[in-house]
CSV table of C-alpha atoms and ligand atoms in Angstrom, one decimal:
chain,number,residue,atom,x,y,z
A,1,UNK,CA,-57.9,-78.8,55.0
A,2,UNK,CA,-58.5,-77.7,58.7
A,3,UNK,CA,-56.0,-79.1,61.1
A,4,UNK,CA,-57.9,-79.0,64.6
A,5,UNK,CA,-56.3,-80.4,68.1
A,6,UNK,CA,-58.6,-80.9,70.6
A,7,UNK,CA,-57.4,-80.5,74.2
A,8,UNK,CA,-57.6,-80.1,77.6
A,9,UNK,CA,-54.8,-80.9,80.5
A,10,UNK,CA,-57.5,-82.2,82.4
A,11,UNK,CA,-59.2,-85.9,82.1
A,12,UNK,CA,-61.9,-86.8,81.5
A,13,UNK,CA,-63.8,-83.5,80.3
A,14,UNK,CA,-64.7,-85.0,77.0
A,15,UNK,CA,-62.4,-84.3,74.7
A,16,UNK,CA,-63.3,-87.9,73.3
A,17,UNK,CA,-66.5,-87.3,73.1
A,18,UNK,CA,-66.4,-84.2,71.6
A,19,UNK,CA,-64.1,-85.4,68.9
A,20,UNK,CA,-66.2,-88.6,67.6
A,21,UNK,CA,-69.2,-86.5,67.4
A,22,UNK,CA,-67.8,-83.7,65.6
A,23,UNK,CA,-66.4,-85.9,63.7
A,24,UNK,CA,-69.9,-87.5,63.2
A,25,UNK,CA,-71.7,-84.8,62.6
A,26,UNK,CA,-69.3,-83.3,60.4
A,27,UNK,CA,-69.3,-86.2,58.3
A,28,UNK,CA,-73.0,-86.8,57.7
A,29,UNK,CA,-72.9,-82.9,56.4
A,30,UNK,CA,-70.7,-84.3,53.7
A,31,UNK,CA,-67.3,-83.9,54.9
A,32,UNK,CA,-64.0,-85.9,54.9
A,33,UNK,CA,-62.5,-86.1,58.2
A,34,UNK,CA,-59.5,-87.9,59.6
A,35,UNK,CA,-59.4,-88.8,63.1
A,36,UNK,CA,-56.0,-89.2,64.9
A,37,UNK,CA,-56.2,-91.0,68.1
A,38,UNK,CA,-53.0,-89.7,70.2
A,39,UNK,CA,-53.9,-90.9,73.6
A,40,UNK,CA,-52.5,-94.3,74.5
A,41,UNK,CA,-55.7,-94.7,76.4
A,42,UNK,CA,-57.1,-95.2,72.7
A,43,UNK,CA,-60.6,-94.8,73.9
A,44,UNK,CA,-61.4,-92.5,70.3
A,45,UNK,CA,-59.8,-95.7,69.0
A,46,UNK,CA,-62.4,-97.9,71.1
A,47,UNK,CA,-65.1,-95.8,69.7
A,48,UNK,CA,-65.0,-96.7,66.3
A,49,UNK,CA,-63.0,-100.0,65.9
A,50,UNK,CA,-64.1,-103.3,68.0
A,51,UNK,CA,-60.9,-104.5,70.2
A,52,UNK,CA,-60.7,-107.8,68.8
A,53,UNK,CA,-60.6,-105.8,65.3
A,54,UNK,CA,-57.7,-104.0,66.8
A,55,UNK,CA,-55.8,-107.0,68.0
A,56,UNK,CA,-55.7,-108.8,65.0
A,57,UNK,CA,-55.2,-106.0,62.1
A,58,UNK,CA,-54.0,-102.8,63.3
A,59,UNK,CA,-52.3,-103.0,66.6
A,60,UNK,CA,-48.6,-104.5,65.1
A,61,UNK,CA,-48.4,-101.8,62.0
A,62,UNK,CA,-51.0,-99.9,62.4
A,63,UNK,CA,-51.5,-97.3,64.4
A,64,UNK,CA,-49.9,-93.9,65.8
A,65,UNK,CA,-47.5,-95.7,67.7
A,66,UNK,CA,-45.8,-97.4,64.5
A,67,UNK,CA,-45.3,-94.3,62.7
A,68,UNK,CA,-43.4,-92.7,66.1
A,69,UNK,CA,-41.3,-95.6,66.5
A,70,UNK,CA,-39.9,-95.7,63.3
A,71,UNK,CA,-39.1,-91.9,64.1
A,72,UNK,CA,-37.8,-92.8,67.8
A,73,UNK,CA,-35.6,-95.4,65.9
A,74,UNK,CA,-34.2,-92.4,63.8
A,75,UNK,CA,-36.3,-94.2,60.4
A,76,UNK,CA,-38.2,-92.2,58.2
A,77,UNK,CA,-41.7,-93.2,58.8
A,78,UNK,CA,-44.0,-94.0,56.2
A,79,UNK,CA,-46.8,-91.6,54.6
A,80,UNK,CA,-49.2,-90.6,57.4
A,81,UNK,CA,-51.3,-92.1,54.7
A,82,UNK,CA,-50.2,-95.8,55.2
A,83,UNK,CA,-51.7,-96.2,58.9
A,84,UNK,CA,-55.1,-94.8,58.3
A,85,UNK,CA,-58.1,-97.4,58.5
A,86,UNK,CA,-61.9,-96.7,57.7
A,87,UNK,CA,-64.3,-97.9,60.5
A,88,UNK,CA,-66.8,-99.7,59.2
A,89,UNK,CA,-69.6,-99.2,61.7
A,90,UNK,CA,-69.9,-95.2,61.5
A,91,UNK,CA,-69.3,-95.4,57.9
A,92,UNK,CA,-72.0,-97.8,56.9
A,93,UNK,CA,-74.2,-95.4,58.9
A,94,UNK,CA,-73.1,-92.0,57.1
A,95,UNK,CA,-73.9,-93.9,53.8
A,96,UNK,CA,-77.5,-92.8,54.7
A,97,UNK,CA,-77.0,-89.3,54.6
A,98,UNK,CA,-75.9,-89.9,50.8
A,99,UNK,CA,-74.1,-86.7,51.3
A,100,UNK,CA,-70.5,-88.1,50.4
A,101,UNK,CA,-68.8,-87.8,54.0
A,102,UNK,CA,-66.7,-90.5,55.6
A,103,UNK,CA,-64.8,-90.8,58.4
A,104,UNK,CA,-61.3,-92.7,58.3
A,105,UNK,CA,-59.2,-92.6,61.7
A,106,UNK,CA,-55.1,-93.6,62.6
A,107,UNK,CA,-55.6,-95.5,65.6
A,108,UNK,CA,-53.9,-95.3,68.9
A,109,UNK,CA,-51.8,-98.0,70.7
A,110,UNK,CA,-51.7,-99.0,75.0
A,111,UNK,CA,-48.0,-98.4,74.2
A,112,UNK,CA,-48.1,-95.2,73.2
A,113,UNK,CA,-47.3,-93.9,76.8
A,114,UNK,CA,-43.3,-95.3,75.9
A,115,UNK,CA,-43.0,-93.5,73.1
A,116,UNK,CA,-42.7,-90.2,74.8
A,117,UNK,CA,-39.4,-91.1,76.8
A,118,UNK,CA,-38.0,-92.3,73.3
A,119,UNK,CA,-38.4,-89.4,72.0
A,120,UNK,CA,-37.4,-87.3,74.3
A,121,UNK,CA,-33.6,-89.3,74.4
A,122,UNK,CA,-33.7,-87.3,70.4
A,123,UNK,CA,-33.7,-84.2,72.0
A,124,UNK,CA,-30.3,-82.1,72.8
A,125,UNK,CA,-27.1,-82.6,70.8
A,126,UNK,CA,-23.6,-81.4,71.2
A,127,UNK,CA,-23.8,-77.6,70.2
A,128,UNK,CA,-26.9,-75.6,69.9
A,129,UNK,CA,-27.6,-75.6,66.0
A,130,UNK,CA,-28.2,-79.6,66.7
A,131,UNK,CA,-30.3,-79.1,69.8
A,132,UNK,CA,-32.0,-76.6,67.5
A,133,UNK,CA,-32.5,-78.9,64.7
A,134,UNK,CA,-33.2,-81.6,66.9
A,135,UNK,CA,-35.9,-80.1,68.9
A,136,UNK,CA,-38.0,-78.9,65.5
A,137,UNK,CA,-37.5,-82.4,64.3
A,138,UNK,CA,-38.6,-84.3,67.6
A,139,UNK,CA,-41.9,-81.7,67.7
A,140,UNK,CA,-42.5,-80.8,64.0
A,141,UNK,CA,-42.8,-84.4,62.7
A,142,UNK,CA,-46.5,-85.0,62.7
A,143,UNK,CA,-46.7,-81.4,60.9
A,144,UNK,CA,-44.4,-82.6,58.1
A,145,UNK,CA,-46.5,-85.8,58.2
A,146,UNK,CA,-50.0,-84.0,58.0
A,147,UNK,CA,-48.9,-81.2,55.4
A,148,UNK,CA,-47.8,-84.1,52.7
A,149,UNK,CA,-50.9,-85.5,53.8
A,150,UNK,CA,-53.3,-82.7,52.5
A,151,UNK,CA,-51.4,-83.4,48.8
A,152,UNK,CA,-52.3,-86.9,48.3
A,153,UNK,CA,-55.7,-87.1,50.3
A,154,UNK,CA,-59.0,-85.1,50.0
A,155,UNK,CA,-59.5,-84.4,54.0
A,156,UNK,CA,-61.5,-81.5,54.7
A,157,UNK,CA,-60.6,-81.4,58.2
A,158,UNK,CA,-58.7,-83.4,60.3
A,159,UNK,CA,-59.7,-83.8,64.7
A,160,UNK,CA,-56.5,-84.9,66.4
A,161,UNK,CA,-57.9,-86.1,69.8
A,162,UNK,CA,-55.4,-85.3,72.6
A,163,UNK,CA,-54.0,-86.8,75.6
A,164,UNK,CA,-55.0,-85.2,79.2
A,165,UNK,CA,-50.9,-84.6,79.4
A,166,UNK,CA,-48.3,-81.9,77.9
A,167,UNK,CA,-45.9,-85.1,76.6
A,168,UNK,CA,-44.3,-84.8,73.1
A,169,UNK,CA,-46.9,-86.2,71.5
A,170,UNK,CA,-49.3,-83.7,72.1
A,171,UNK,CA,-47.1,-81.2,71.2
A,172,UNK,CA,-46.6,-82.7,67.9
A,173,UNK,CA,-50.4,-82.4,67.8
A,174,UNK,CA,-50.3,-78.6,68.4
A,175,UNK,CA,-47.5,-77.6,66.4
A,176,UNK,CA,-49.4,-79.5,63.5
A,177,UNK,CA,-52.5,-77.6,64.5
A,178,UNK,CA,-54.1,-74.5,62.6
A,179,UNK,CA,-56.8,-74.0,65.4
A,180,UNK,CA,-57.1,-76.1,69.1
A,181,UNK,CA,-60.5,-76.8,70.5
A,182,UNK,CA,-60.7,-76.9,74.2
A,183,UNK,CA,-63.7,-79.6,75.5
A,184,UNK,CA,-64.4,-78.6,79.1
A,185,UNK,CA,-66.2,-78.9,82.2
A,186,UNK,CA,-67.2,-75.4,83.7
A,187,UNK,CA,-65.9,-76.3,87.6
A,188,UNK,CA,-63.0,-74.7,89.5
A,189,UNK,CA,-60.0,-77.2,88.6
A,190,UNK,CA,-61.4,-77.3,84.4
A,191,UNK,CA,-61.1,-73.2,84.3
A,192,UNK,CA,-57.3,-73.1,86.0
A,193,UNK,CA,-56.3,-76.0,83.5
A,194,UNK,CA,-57.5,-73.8,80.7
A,195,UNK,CA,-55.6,-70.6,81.7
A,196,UNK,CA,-52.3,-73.0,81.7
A,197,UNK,CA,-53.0,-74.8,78.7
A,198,UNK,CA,-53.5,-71.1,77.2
A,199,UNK,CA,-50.0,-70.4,78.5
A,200,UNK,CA,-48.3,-73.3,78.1
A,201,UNK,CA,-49.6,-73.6,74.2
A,202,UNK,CA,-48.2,-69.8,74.0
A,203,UNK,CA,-44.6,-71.2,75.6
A,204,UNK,CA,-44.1,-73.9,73.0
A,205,UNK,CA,-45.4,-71.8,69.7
A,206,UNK,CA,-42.7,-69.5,70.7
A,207,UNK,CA,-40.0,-71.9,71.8
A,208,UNK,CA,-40.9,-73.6,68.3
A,209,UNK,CA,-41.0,-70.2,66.0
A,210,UNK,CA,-37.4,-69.2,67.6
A,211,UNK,CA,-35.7,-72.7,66.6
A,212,UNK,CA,-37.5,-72.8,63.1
A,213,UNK,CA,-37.0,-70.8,60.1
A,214,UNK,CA,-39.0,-68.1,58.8
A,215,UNK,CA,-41.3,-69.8,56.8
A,216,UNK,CA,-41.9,-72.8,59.1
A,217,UNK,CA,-43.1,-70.4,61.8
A,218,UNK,CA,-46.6,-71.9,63.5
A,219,UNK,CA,-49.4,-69.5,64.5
A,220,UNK,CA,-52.3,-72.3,66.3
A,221,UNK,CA,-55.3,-70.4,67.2
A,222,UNK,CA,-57.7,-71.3,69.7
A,223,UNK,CA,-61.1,-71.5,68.3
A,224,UNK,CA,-62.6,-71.8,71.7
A,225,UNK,CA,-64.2,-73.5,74.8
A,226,UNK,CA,-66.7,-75.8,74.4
A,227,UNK,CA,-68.6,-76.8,77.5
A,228,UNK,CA,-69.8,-80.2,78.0
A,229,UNK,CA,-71.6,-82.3,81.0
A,230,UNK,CA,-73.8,-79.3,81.5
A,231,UNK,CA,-76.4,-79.9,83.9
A,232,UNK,CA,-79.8,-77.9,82.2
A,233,UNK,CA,-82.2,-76.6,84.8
A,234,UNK,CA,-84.9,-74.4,83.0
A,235,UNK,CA,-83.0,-74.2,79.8
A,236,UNK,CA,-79.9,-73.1,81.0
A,237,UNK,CA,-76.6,-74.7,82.7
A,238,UNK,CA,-77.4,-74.5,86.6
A,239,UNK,CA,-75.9,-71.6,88.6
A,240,UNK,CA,-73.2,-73.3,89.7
A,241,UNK,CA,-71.5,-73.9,86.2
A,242,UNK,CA,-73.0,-70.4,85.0
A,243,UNK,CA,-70.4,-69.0,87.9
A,244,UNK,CA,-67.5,-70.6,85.7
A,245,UNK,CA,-68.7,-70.5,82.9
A,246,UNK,CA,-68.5,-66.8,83.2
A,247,UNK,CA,-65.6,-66.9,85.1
A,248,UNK,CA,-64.1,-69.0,81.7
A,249,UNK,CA,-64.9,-65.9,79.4
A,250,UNK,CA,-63.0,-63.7,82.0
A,251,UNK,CA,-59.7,-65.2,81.0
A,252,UNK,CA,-60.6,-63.9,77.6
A,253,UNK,CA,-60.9,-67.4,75.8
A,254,UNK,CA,-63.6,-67.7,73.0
A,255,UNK,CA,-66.4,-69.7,74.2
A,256,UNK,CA,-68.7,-71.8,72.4
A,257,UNK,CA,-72.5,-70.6,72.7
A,258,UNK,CA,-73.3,-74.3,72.2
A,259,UNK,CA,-73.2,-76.6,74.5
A,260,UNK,CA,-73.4,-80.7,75.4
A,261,UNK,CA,-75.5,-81.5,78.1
A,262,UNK,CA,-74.7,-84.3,80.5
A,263,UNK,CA,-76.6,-87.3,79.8
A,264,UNK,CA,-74.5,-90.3,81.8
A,265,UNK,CA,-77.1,-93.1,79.7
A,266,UNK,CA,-76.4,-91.9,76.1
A,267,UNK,CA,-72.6,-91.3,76.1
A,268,UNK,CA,-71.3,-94.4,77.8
A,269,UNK,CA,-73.0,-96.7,75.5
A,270,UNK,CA,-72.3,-94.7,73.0
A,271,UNK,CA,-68.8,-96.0,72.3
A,272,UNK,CA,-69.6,-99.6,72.2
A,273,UNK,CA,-72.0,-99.5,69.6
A,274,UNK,CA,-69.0,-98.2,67.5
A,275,UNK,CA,-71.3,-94.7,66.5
A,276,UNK,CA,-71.2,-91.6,68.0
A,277,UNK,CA,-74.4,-90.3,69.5
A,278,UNK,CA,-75.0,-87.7,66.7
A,279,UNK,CA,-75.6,-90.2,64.0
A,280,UNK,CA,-77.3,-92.9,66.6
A,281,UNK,CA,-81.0,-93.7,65.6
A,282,UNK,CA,-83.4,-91.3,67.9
A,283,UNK,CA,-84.0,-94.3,70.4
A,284,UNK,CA,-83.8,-92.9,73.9
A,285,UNK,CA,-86.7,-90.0,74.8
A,286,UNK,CA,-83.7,-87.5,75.7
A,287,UNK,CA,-81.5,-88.0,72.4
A,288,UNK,CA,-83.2,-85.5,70.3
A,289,UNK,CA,-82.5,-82.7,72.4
A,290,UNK,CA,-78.9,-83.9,72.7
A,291,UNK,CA,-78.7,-84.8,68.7
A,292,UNK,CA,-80.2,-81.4,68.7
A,293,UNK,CA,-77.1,-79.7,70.6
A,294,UNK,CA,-74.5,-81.5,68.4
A,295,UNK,CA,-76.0,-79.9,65.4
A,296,UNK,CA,-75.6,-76.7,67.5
A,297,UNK,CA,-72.4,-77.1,68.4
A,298,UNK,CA,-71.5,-78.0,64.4
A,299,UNK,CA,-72.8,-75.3,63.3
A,300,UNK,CA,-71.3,-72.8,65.0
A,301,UNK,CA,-68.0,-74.9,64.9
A,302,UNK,CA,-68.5,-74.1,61.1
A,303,UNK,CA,-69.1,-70.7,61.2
A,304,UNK,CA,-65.9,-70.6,63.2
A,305,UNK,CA,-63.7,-71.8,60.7
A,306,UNK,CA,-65.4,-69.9,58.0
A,307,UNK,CA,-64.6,-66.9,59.6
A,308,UNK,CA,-61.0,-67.5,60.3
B,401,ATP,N1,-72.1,-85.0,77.9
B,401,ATP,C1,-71.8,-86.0,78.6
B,401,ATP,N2,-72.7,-86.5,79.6
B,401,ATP,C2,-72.4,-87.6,80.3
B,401,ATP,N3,-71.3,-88.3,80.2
B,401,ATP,C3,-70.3,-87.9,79.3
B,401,ATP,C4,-70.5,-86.7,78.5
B,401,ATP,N4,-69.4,-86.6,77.7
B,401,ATP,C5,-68.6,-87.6,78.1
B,401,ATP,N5,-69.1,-88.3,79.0
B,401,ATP,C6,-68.5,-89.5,79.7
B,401,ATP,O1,-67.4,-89.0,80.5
B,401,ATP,C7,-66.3,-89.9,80.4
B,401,ATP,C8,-65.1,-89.1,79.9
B,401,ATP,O2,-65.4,-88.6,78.6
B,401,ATP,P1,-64.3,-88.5,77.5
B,401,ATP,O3,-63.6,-89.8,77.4
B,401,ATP,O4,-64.9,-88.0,76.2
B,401,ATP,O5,-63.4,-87.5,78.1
B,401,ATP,P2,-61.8,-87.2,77.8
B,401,ATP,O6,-61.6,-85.7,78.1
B,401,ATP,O7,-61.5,-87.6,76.4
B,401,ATP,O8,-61.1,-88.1,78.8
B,401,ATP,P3,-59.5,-88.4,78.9
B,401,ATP,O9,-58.9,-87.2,79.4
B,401,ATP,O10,-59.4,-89.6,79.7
B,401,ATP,O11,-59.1,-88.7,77.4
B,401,ATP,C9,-66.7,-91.0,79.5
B,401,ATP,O12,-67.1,-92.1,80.2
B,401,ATP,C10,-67.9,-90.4,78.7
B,401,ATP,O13,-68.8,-91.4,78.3
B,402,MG,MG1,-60.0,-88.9,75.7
């Protein structure tokens, strides 16, 4: 089971986007992959699950925010496995592929944004063996969660969609990450957030080794930068995101050969039909190319992993 976050400081950049259709794509290939929705804004959650669905089944018990309450209330949360839902949309979809993927997902909650301050009155303690202890339990909870998760569940992979924030719930999603997948824009402010993200990743792997024990050291890897919102001009992005696109490889950050083009008309509907562009029905005179690029981008997001 791969355990990928996917992350960028910066909003708006796609990180969403990215996930649902990897997640898409992935699944009509045949694989199993959980979705975790960590952003209060929910909008991953929005993409596969109708509000009103939301509201009446899943929003009381069922989502991320449950299962880091019951942790901010010093509980033991239930199995990961207990607040995952299948969304019936995508998954009637990939029944056509008749290739035995499916897509299940733990939701998000508005509330979400609370949880962090919670959490964070867990940290410290009186001497520093319990600020220790404290700190790995605060951060390495979703890790625990996930790991018992891979003995009871056949996942192949599991996306963990990110907030646009450094908060305590997105580091839970990087210490419980084996590789992190950075969706950006190639402009000015997209290349500084990923030369900070790069450090401040680096700055909590080895706060978290130091407090931890030997064998619950954590080693995330970035697996690279995938561009998206690229504006083609004669096949290629336009010169003004070639300039940081280039200037992206210079921090010396894998990048993605594959990219997503910007199409404004086929990703904002996308979401409220409940299934992500890659699996949508070739409708629109511009979706092949971009159903085209997803496959791209899955295939060498594959190759990625196999060669890890
Ligand atoms: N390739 C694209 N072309 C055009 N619009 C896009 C593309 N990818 C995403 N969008 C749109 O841009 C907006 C932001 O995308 P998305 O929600 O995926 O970004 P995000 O990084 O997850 O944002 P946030 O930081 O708020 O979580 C959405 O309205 C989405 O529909
Ligand atoms: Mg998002």
């Amino acid at each position: 089971m791969n355990i990928i976050s996917i992350i960028n400081y910066k909003g708006g950049v796609g990180k969403t986007t990215v996930s649902a259709n990897l997640a898409g794509e992935l699944a009509w290939r045949g694989k199993k992959v959980l979705l975790i929705d960590t952003d209060a804004q929910a909008s991953l959650t929005f993409s596969f699950v109708k509000p009103d669905e939301w509201d009446s089944n899943y929003k009381d018990s069922k989502t991320i925010k449950s299962w880091f309450d019951a942790i901010s209330l010093g509980k033991e949360p239930e199995q990961l496995k207990e607040y995952i839902i299948t969304p019936n949309a995508v998954n009637e979809q990939l029944k056509k592929s008749n290739a035995g993927g499916r897509i299940d997902l733990i939701c998000s909650h508005l509330g979400l944004i609370n949880v962090d301050l919670e959490l964070a009155t867990l940290l410290g303690g009186v001497n520093m063996t319990q600020s220790k202890s404290n700190y790995i339990k605060v951060h390495g909870k979703l890790r625990d969660a996930i790991a018992k998760l891979a003995t009871t569940t056949d996942y192949d992979i599991v996306l963990i969609d990110c907030p646009p924030n450094f908060n305590i719930v997105t580091k839970n999603a990087i210490v419980a990450s084996e590789q992190i997948l950075i969706p950006a824009k190639p402009d000015y402010l997209s290349t500084l957030g990923i030369d900070y993200l790069q450090r401040s990743t680096k700055e909590l792997v080895k706060e978290f080794n130091e407090y931890v024990n030997e064998e619950g050291r954590i080693d995330p890897k970035i697996l690279g930068v995938i561009f998206t919102m690229i504006q083609v001009n004669a096949g290629q992005p336009i010169a003004a995101q070639r300039q940081y696109i280039q200037q992206t490889k210079r921090l010396g950050v894998n990048t993605l050969k594959n990219y997503l083009r910007e199409n404004k008309t086929i990703f904002s509907d996308a979401p409220q039909m409940l299934i992500p562009v890659a699996l949508n029905a070739y409708s629109h005179p511009s979706h092949s190319n971009i159903v085209d690029e997803i496959e791209g981008i899955v295939d060498e997001f594959e190759s990625l992993l196999e060669a890890l």
